[in-house]
Amino acid sequence: MAKKPMTETEVRGLPSKKNTYAVSTGYGIRVHVQPNGSKYLTWEYLFPPIKTGKRRVYYFGTYGKESEGLWSLKKVREEKYRLDALRKQGQDPDLLKSTDKKEIEQTATYTFRRVADEWLGSRKSMLSPFTIEDYKNKLDNQILPVFGNISIRKITRHECVNFKKSHSARAPEQARKLLMVMKQVFEYAIDMDWMEDNNPARESKNTQTGHKSKPLPSLEDWKDVPPFLVALSENKCGGEYTTVIAVKLAALCFLRASSLVSTKWSDIDWKKKLLTTPYDRMKAKKEHLTPLSDAAIELFRKLEAINGHEEYCFFSPRGKKYPYLNPSSPNHHIKNLGYEGKMTTHGFRSMAMTHGQEVLKTEFHIIDLQLAHIKGDKIRQAYDRAQFMPERIEFMDRWSKLLIENGLEV
């Protein structure tokens, strides 16, 4: 018995999954559901309309309400019947796409907002949740209020450059990143053949702000480290328990804050004393191993006593954006200790590199590997293959003892 064609309600109700998938709606029309929930409709046909004809795919557009300039199932089926009649008369529907493209431009179906939404959905499996959240915030708060409802084809180079300039005086680095996000949205539209191959948000010497990023604050002079470790241990500002442990573990493990606070209990191998951070939670998109010193193990055990029944080590019942401690919380605590402008969570990484070499006399490449820095040189590639785990374990143990001897309490 033939399967009944799908209804509008059934198509609307199709759930998103990790990867794009397609479902037949009947009459040769398929709906493709993307990870971000967006849907688009296609029709497979033979041309010439004989058994030996070539199989081709006609792309209608994004599924949705006709009142919003999108394609309902009813509208697609009507268009398919029209095109099929022309196909049987010897006209290839694929060659009629110019008419469709003109309609798209006139109805602004592909607004910057819609393209940005599809682009962001397509990147979810390739970028960390934190990067996705950062891109989404830049789009929602700065870019979409200006360009959201404009057809992707009608945004000019002049408008993009002026948009960047409007942010450059106040926050030049933020301006650069905003243009970078816009550039990627336009690249997606170009790849999907929704606009000409001329990216209006491309970078050039005329769009450069001349701004040079400053390194984040860190305690570069060793004499400043012991007083900070004492202040962290005394916690006179009354920082929340899990936040204090997060800062101490950042000092011991020097993971980036986002990678640290998203740690799951399943990431820890207690017997091997090893923390594995999956690739999707690492900036370099590569799985990272962190040998855990006895002090780090003890801190995780303290967390286990209160959050051991949860999925995340730093579970936070007050979390809104995340089910765990906000990645910005460790930095706020460091500021409350009186070290604003002097030290950051990221600064522990610089501390490890500087004092690991100068105080512990550890070789650069051992520390660099533990920091998960990625470089393309052949020497580093050899280090990556070797991993140098015994040397890294020794370094992490010595680093832990050094901090404890100079004021860190666990």
PDB file of N, CA, C and O in Angstrom, residues 16-18 20 34-38 111-141 143-144 152 177 180-189 192 194:
ATOM      1  N   SER A  16      14.637  18.263  14.281  1.00  0.00           N
ATOM      2  CA  SER A  16      16.016  18.382  13.806  1.00  0.00           C
ATOM      3  C   SER A  16      16.862  17.294  14.461  1.00  0.00           C
ATOM      4  O   SER A  16      16.539  16.807  15.551  1.00  0.00           O
ATOM      5  N   LYS A  17      17.931  16.914  13.793  1.00  0.00           N
ATOM      6  CA  LYS A  17      18.854  15.914  14.311  1.00  0.00           C
ATOM      7  C   LYS A  17      20.274  16.444  14.188  1.00  0.00           C
ATOM      8  O   LYS A  17      20.492  17.559  13.702  1.00  0.00           O
ATOM      9  N   LYS A  18      21.226  15.650  14.600  1.00  0.00           N
ATOM     10  CA  LYS A  18      22.626  16.076  14.576  1.00  0.00           C
ATOM     11  C   LYS A  18      23.091  16.367  13.160  1.00  0.00           C
ATOM     12  O   LYS A  18      23.845  17.305  12.918  1.00  0.00           O
ATOM     13  N   THR A  20      21.949  16.641   8.795  1.00  0.00           N
ATOM     14  CA  THR A  20      20.846  16.880   7.872  1.00  0.00           C
ATOM     15  C   THR A  20      20.292  15.546   7.358  1.00  0.00           C
ATOM     16  O   THR A  20      21.049  14.625   7.072  1.00  0.00           O
ATOM     17  N   GLN A  34      17.607  20.409   8.455  1.00  0.00           N
ATOM     18  CA  GLN A  34      18.964  20.732   8.871  1.00  0.00           C
ATOM     19  C   GLN A  34      19.083  20.743  10.401  1.00  0.00           C
ATOM     20  O   GLN A  34      18.071  20.832  11.109  1.00  0.00           O
ATOM     21  N   PRO A  35      20.318  20.639  10.936  1.00  0.00           N
ATOM     22  CA  PRO A  35      20.522  20.583  12.384  1.00  0.00           C
ATOM     23  C   PRO A  35      19.906  21.749  13.156  1.00  0.00           C
ATOM     24  O   PRO A  35      19.523  21.600  14.309  1.00  0.00           O
ATOM     25  N   ASN A  36      19.819  22.922  12.520  1.00  0.00           N
ATOM     26  CA  ASN A  36      19.246  24.083  13.204  1.00  0.00           C
ATOM     27  C   ASN A  36      17.725  24.142  13.107  1.00  0.00           C
ATOM     28  O   ASN A  36      17.099  25.082  13.572  1.00  0.00           O
ATOM     29  N   GLY A  37      17.110  23.095  12.495  1.00  0.00           N
ATOM     30  CA  GLY A  37      15.654  23.034  12.382  1.00  0.00           C
ATOM     31  C   GLY A  37      15.103  23.599  11.096  1.00  0.00           C
ATOM     32  O   GLY A  37      13.925  23.422  10.776  1.00  0.00           O
ATOM     33  N   SER A  38      15.937  24.304  10.324  1.00  0.00           N
ATOM     34  CA  SER A  38      15.502  24.858   9.047  1.00  0.00           C
ATOM     35  C   SER A  38      15.247  23.726   8.051  1.00  0.00           C
ATOM     36  O   SER A  38      15.929  22.696   8.084  1.00  0.00           O
ATOM     37  N   THR A 111      16.866  36.659   3.147  1.00  0.00           N
ATOM     38  CA  THR A 111      17.356  37.809   3.886  1.00  0.00           C
ATOM     39  C   THR A 111      18.643  37.410   4.594  1.00  0.00           C
ATOM     40  O   THR A 111      18.951  36.227   4.756  1.00  0.00           O
ATOM     41  N   PHE A 112      19.392  38.394   5.031  1.00  0.00           N
ATOM     42  CA  PHE A 112      20.630  38.108   5.760  1.00  0.00           C
ATOM     43  C   PHE A 112      20.316  37.272   6.995  1.00  0.00           C
ATOM     44  O   PHE A 112      21.068  36.355   7.342  1.00  0.00           O
ATOM     45  N   ARG A 113      19.204  37.561   7.657  1.00  0.00           N
ATOM     46  CA  ARG A 113      18.816  36.832   8.863  1.00  0.00           C
ATOM     47  C   ARG A 113      18.621  35.346   8.580  1.00  0.00           C
ATOM     48  O   ARG A 113      19.114  34.497   9.322  1.00  0.00           O
ATOM     49  N   ARG A 114      17.939  35.040   7.482  1.00  0.00           N
ATOM     50  CA  ARG A 114      17.656  33.636   7.162  1.00  0.00           C
ATOM     51  C   ARG A 114      18.934  32.884   6.773  1.00  0.00           C
ATOM     52  O   ARG A 114      19.151  31.748   7.171  1.00  0.00           O
ATOM     53  N   VAL A 115      19.783  33.557   6.005  1.00  0.00           N
ATOM     54  CA  VAL A 115      21.046  32.925   5.622  1.00  0.00           C
ATOM     55  C   VAL A 115      21.929  32.711   6.853  1.00  0.00           C
ATOM     56  O   VAL A 115      22.547  31.655   7.010  1.00  0.00           O
ATOM     57  N   ALA A 116      21.974  33.723   7.739  1.00  0.00           N
ATOM     58  CA  ALA A 116      22.782  33.603   8.956  1.00  0.00           C
ATOM     59  C   ALA A 116      22.300  32.447   9.819  1.00  0.00           C
ATOM     60  O   ALA A 116      23.105  31.706  10.402  1.00  0.00           O
ATOM     61  N   ASP A 117      20.995  32.271   9.877  1.00  0.00           N
ATOM     62  CA  ASP A 117      20.416  31.183  10.669  1.00  0.00           C
ATOM     63  C   ASP A 117      20.836  29.823  10.108  1.00  0.00           C
ATOM     64  O   ASP A 117      21.238  28.919  10.848  1.00  0.00           O
ATOM     65  N   GLU A 118      20.768  29.683   8.800  1.00  0.00           N
ATOM     66  CA  GLU A 118      21.156  28.415   8.171  1.00  0.00           C
ATOM     67  C   GLU A 118      22.663  28.190   8.302  1.00  0.00           C
ATOM     68  O   GLU A 118      23.117  27.065   8.543  1.00  0.00           O
ATOM     69  N   TRP A 119      23.443  29.254   8.136  1.00  0.00           N
ATOM     70  CA  TRP A 119      24.901  29.130   8.271  1.00  0.00           C
ATOM     71  C   TRP A 119      25.279  28.670   9.671  1.00  0.00           C
ATOM     72  O   TRP A 119      26.076  27.742   9.837  1.00  0.00           O
ATOM     73  N   LEU A 120      24.669  29.286  10.687  1.00  0.00           N
ATOM     74  CA  LEU A 120      24.987  28.932  12.059  1.00  0.00           C
ATOM     75  C   LEU A 120      24.612  27.480  12.338  1.00  0.00           C
ATOM     76  O   LEU A 120      25.355  26.750  13.012  1.00  0.00           O
ATOM     77  N   GLY A 121      23.477  27.049  11.802  1.00  0.00           N
ATOM     78  CA  GLY A 121      23.059  25.658  11.974  1.00  0.00           C
ATOM     79  C   GLY A 121      24.035  24.694  11.337  1.00  0.00           C
ATOM     80  O   GLY A 121      24.312  23.615  11.875  1.00  0.00           O
ATOM     81  N   SER A 122      24.569  25.081  10.184  1.00  0.00           N
ATOM     82  CA  SER A 122      25.505  24.205   9.465  1.00  0.00           C
ATOM     83  C   SER A 122      26.836  24.079  10.182  1.00  0.00           C
ATOM     84  O   SER A 122      27.602  23.143   9.922  1.00  0.00           O
ATOM     85  N   ARG A 123      27.145  25.010  11.086  1.00  0.00           N
ATOM     86  CA  ARG A 123      28.438  25.019  11.776  1.00  0.00           C
ATOM     87  C   ARG A 123      28.400  24.333  13.143  1.00  0.00           C
ATOM     88  O   ARG A 123      29.443  24.135  13.761  1.00  0.00           O
ATOM     89  N   LYS A 124      27.210  23.961  13.593  1.00  0.00           N
ATOM     90  CA  LYS A 124      27.079  23.434  14.957  1.00  0.00           C
ATOM     91  C   LYS A 124      27.893  22.180  15.204  1.00  0.00           C
ATOM     92  O   LYS A 124      28.381  21.960  16.313  1.00  0.00           O
ATOM     93  N   SER A 125      28.015  21.339  14.198  1.00  0.00           N
ATOM     94  CA  SER A 125      28.759  20.091  14.392  1.00  0.00           C
ATOM     95  C   SER A 125      30.267  20.303  14.265  1.00  0.00           C
ATOM     96  O   SER A 125      31.045  19.393  14.556  1.00  0.00           O
ATOM     97  N   MET A 126      30.691  21.498  13.854  1.00  0.00           N
ATOM     98  CA  MET A 126      32.115  21.762  13.619  1.00  0.00           C
ATOM     99  C   MET A 126      32.731  22.719  14.632  1.00  0.00           C
ATOM    100  O   MET A 126      33.949  22.778  14.765  1.00  0.00           O
ATOM    101  N   LEU A 127      31.894  23.472  15.345  1.00  0.00           N
ATOM    102  CA  LEU A 127      32.403  24.460  16.283  1.00  0.00           C
ATOM    103  C   LEU A 127      31.953  24.129  17.696  1.00  0.00           C
ATOM    104  O   LEU A 127      30.957  23.444  17.900  1.00  0.00           O
ATOM    105  N   SER A 128      32.668  24.636  18.675  1.00  0.00           N
ATOM    106  CA  SER A 128      32.304  24.391  20.073  1.00  0.00           C
ATOM    107  C   SER A 128      31.030  25.170  20.413  1.00  0.00           C
ATOM    108  O   SER A 128      30.728  26.192  19.784  1.00  0.00           O
ATOM    109  N   PRO A 129      30.283  24.721  21.427  1.00  0.00           N
ATOM    110  CA  PRO A 129      29.073  25.451  21.845  1.00  0.00           C
ATOM    111  C   PRO A 129      29.373  26.894  22.222  1.00  0.00           C
ATOM    112  O   PRO A 129      28.549  27.776  22.020  1.00  0.00           O
ATOM    113  N   PHE A 130      30.563  27.138  22.757  1.00  0.00           N
ATOM    114  CA  PHE A 130      30.928  28.489  23.182  1.00  0.00           C
ATOM    115  C   PHE A 130      31.136  29.406  21.978  1.00  0.00           C
ATOM    116  O   PHE A 130      30.744  30.567  21.993  1.00  0.00           O
ATOM    117  N   THR A 131      31.748  28.864  20.917  1.00  0.00           N
ATOM    118  CA  THR A 131      31.946  29.653  19.702  1.00  0.00           C
ATOM    119  C   THR A 131      30.606  29.938  19.033  1.00  0.00           C
ATOM    120  O   THR A 131      30.359  31.060  18.571  1.00  0.00           O
ATOM    121  N   ILE A 132      29.742  28.926  18.975  1.00  0.00           N
ATOM    122  CA  ILE A 132      28.406  29.109  18.412  1.00  0.00           C
ATOM    123  C   ILE A 132      27.653  30.188  19.179  1.00  0.00           C
ATOM    124  O   ILE A 132      27.011  31.072  18.592  1.00  0.00           O
ATOM    125  N   GLU A 133      27.732  30.136  20.506  1.00  0.00           N
ATOM    126  CA  GLU A 133      27.057  31.129  21.342  1.00  0.00           C
ATOM    127  C   GLU A 133      27.621  32.524  21.092  1.00  0.00           C
ATOM    128  O   GLU A 133      26.881  33.507  21.019  1.00  0.00           O
ATOM    129  N   ASP A 134      28.949  32.611  20.924  1.00  0.00           N
ATOM    130  CA  ASP A 134      29.590  33.900  20.657  1.00  0.00           C
ATOM    131  C   ASP A 134      29.127  34.464  19.321  1.00  0.00           C
ATOM    132  O   ASP A 134      28.781  35.653  19.216  1.00  0.00           O
ATOM    133  N   TYR A 135      29.102  33.621  18.281  1.00  0.00           N
ATOM    134  CA  TYR A 135      28.636  34.068  16.966  1.00  0.00           C
ATOM    135  C   TYR A 135      27.169  34.503  17.031  1.00  0.00           C
ATOM    136  O   TYR A 135      26.778  35.507  16.436  1.00  0.00           O
ATOM    137  N   LYS A 136      26.373  33.737  17.745  1.00  0.00           N
ATOM    138  CA  LYS A 136      24.941  34.049  17.848  1.00  0.00           C
ATOM    139  C   LYS A 136      24.742  35.399  18.545  1.00  0.00           C
ATOM    140  O   LYS A 136      23.893  36.206  18.128  1.00  0.00           O
ATOM    141  N   ASN A 137      25.507  35.653  19.585  1.00  0.00           N
ATOM    142  CA  ASN A 137      25.400  36.940  20.289  1.00  0.00           C
ATOM    143  C   ASN A 137      25.788  38.099  19.381  1.00  0.00           C
ATOM    144  O   ASN A 137      25.139  39.151  19.399  1.00  0.00           O
ATOM    145  N   LYS A 138      26.855  37.923  18.608  1.00  0.00           N
ATOM    146  CA  LYS A 138      27.282  38.988  17.691  1.00  0.00           C
ATOM    147  C   LYS A 138      26.208  39.256  16.641  1.00  0.00           C
ATOM    148  O   LYS A 138      25.949  40.409  16.274  1.00  0.00           O
ATOM    149  N   LEU A 139      25.590  38.190  16.150  1.00  0.00           N
ATOM    150  CA  LEU A 139      24.531  38.351  15.162  1.00  0.00           C
ATOM    151  C   LEU A 139      23.310  39.028  15.774  1.00  0.00           C
ATOM    152  O   LEU A 139      22.805  40.023  15.253  1.00  0.00           O
ATOM    153  N   ASP A 140      22.832  38.502  16.898  1.00  0.00           N
ATOM    154  CA  ASP A 140      21.595  38.999  17.505  1.00  0.00           C
ATOM    155  C   ASP A 140      21.724  40.436  18.010  1.00  0.00           C
ATOM    156  O   ASP A 140      20.777  41.227  17.885  1.00  0.00           O
ATOM    157  N   ASN A 141      22.876  40.756  18.586  1.00  0.00           N
ATOM    158  CA  ASN A 141      23.020  42.056  19.248  1.00  0.00           C
ATOM    159  C   ASN A 141      23.532  43.180  18.363  1.00  0.00           C
ATOM    160  O   ASN A 141      23.182  44.337  18.575  1.00  0.00           O
ATOM    161  N   ILE A 143      24.713  42.642  14.473  1.00  0.00           N
ATOM    162  CA  ILE A 143      24.603  42.533  13.014  1.00  0.00           C
ATOM    163  C   ILE A 143      23.163  42.501  12.515  1.00  0.00           C
ATOM    164  O   ILE A 143      22.791  43.273  11.627  1.00  0.00           O
ATOM    165  N   LEU A 144      22.344  41.618  13.086  1.00  0.00           N
ATOM    166  CA  LEU A 144      20.973  41.458  12.572  1.00  0.00           C
ATOM    167  C   LEU A 144      20.096  42.699  12.741  1.00  0.00           C
ATOM    168  O   LEU A 144      19.250  42.958  11.873  1.00  0.00           O
ATOM    169  N   ILE A 152      20.009  39.214   1.054  1.00  0.00           N
ATOM    170  CA  ILE A 152      21.440  38.943   1.090  1.00  0.00           C
ATOM    171  C   ILE A 152      22.150  39.517  -0.135  1.00  0.00           C
ATOM    172  O   ILE A 152      23.306  39.899  -0.085  1.00  0.00           O
ATOM    173  N   LYS A 177      35.929  41.279  14.456  1.00  0.00           N
ATOM    174  CA  LYS A 177      35.234  39.999  14.604  1.00  0.00           C
ATOM    175  C   LYS A 177      33.825  40.042  14.006  1.00  0.00           C
ATOM    176  O   LYS A 177      33.342  39.053  13.458  1.00  0.00           O
ATOM    177  N   MET A 180      34.184  39.603  10.387  1.00  0.00           N
ATOM    178  CA  MET A 180      34.569  38.212  10.132  1.00  0.00           C
ATOM    179  C   MET A 180      33.345  37.301  10.117  1.00  0.00           C
ATOM    180  O   MET A 180      33.213  36.422   9.259  1.00  0.00           O
ATOM    181  N   VAL A 181      32.414  37.516  11.055  1.00  0.00           N
ATOM    182  CA  VAL A 181      31.187  36.720  11.083  1.00  0.00           C
ATOM    183  C   VAL A 181      30.347  36.993   9.838  1.00  0.00           C
ATOM    184  O   VAL A 181      29.832  36.075   9.194  1.00  0.00           O
ATOM    185  N   MET A 182      30.221  38.265   9.478  1.00  0.00           N
ATOM    186  CA  MET A 182      29.465  38.622   8.276  1.00  0.00           C
ATOM    187  C   MET A 182      30.074  37.983   7.034  1.00  0.00           C
ATOM    188  O   MET A 182      29.363  37.471   6.159  1.00  0.00           O
ATOM    189  N   LYS A 183      31.386  37.999   6.956  1.00  0.00           N
ATOM    190  CA  LYS A 183      32.082  37.407   5.812  1.00  0.00           C
ATOM    191  C   LYS A 183      31.721  35.938   5.664  1.00  0.00           C
ATOM    192  O   LYS A 183      31.472  35.455   4.558  1.00  0.00           O
ATOM    193  N   GLN A 184      31.658  35.219   6.781  1.00  0.00           N
ATOM    194  CA  GLN A 184      31.342  33.792   6.728  1.00  0.00           C
ATOM    195  C   GLN A 184      29.900  33.546   6.306  1.00  0.00           C
ATOM    196  O   GLN A 184      29.607  32.578   5.601  1.00  0.00           O
ATOM    197  N   VAL A 185      28.990  34.424   6.724  1.00  0.00           N
ATOM    198  CA  VAL A 185      27.592  34.295   6.295  1.00  0.00           C
ATOM    199  C   VAL A 185      27.483  34.497   4.789  1.00  0.00           C
ATOM    200  O   VAL A 185      26.808  33.738   4.090  1.00  0.00           O
ATOM    201  N   PHE A 186      28.162  35.514   4.269  1.00  0.00           N
ATOM    202  CA  PHE A 186      28.148  35.764   2.829  1.00  0.00           C
ATOM    203  C   PHE A 186      28.801  34.601   2.060  1.00  0.00           C
ATOM    204  O   PHE A 186      28.331  34.228   0.982  1.00  0.00           O
ATOM    205  N   GLU A 187      29.869  34.048   2.594  1.00  0.00           N
ATOM    206  CA  GLU A 187      30.524  32.914   1.937  1.00  0.00           C
ATOM    207  C   GLU A 187      29.565  31.726   1.830  1.00  0.00           C
ATOM    208  O   GLU A 187      29.550  31.019   0.822  1.00  0.00           O
ATOM    209  N   TYR A 188      28.772  31.528   2.872  1.00  0.00           N
ATOM    210  CA  TYR A 188      27.785  30.444   2.850  1.00  0.00           C
ATOM    211  C   TYR A 188      26.755  30.698   1.742  1.00  0.00           C
ATOM    212  O   TYR A 188      26.394  29.793   0.986  1.00  0.00           O
ATOM    213  N   ALA A 189      26.296  31.942   1.638  1.00  0.00           N
ATOM    214  CA  ALA A 189      25.320  32.289   0.602  1.00  0.00           C
ATOM    215  C   ALA A 189      25.905  32.104  -0.798  1.00  0.00           C
ATOM    216  O   ALA A 189      25.215  31.648  -1.715  1.00  0.00           O
ATOM    217  N   MET A 192      26.013  28.455  -1.620  1.00  0.00           N
ATOM    218  CA  MET A 192      24.674  27.934  -1.895  1.00  0.00           C
ATOM    219  C   MET A 192      24.072  28.529  -3.163  1.00  0.00           C
ATOM    220  O   MET A 192      22.926  28.253  -3.502  1.00  0.00           O
ATOM    221  N   TRP A 194      23.222  31.627  -3.748  1.00  0.00           N
ATOM    222  CA  TRP A 194      22.157  32.573  -3.460  1.00  0.00           C
ATOM    223  C   TRP A 194      22.591  34.016  -3.739  1.00  0.00           C
ATOM    224  O   TRP A 194      21.798  34.942  -3.593  1.00  0.00           O
TER     225      TRP A 194
END
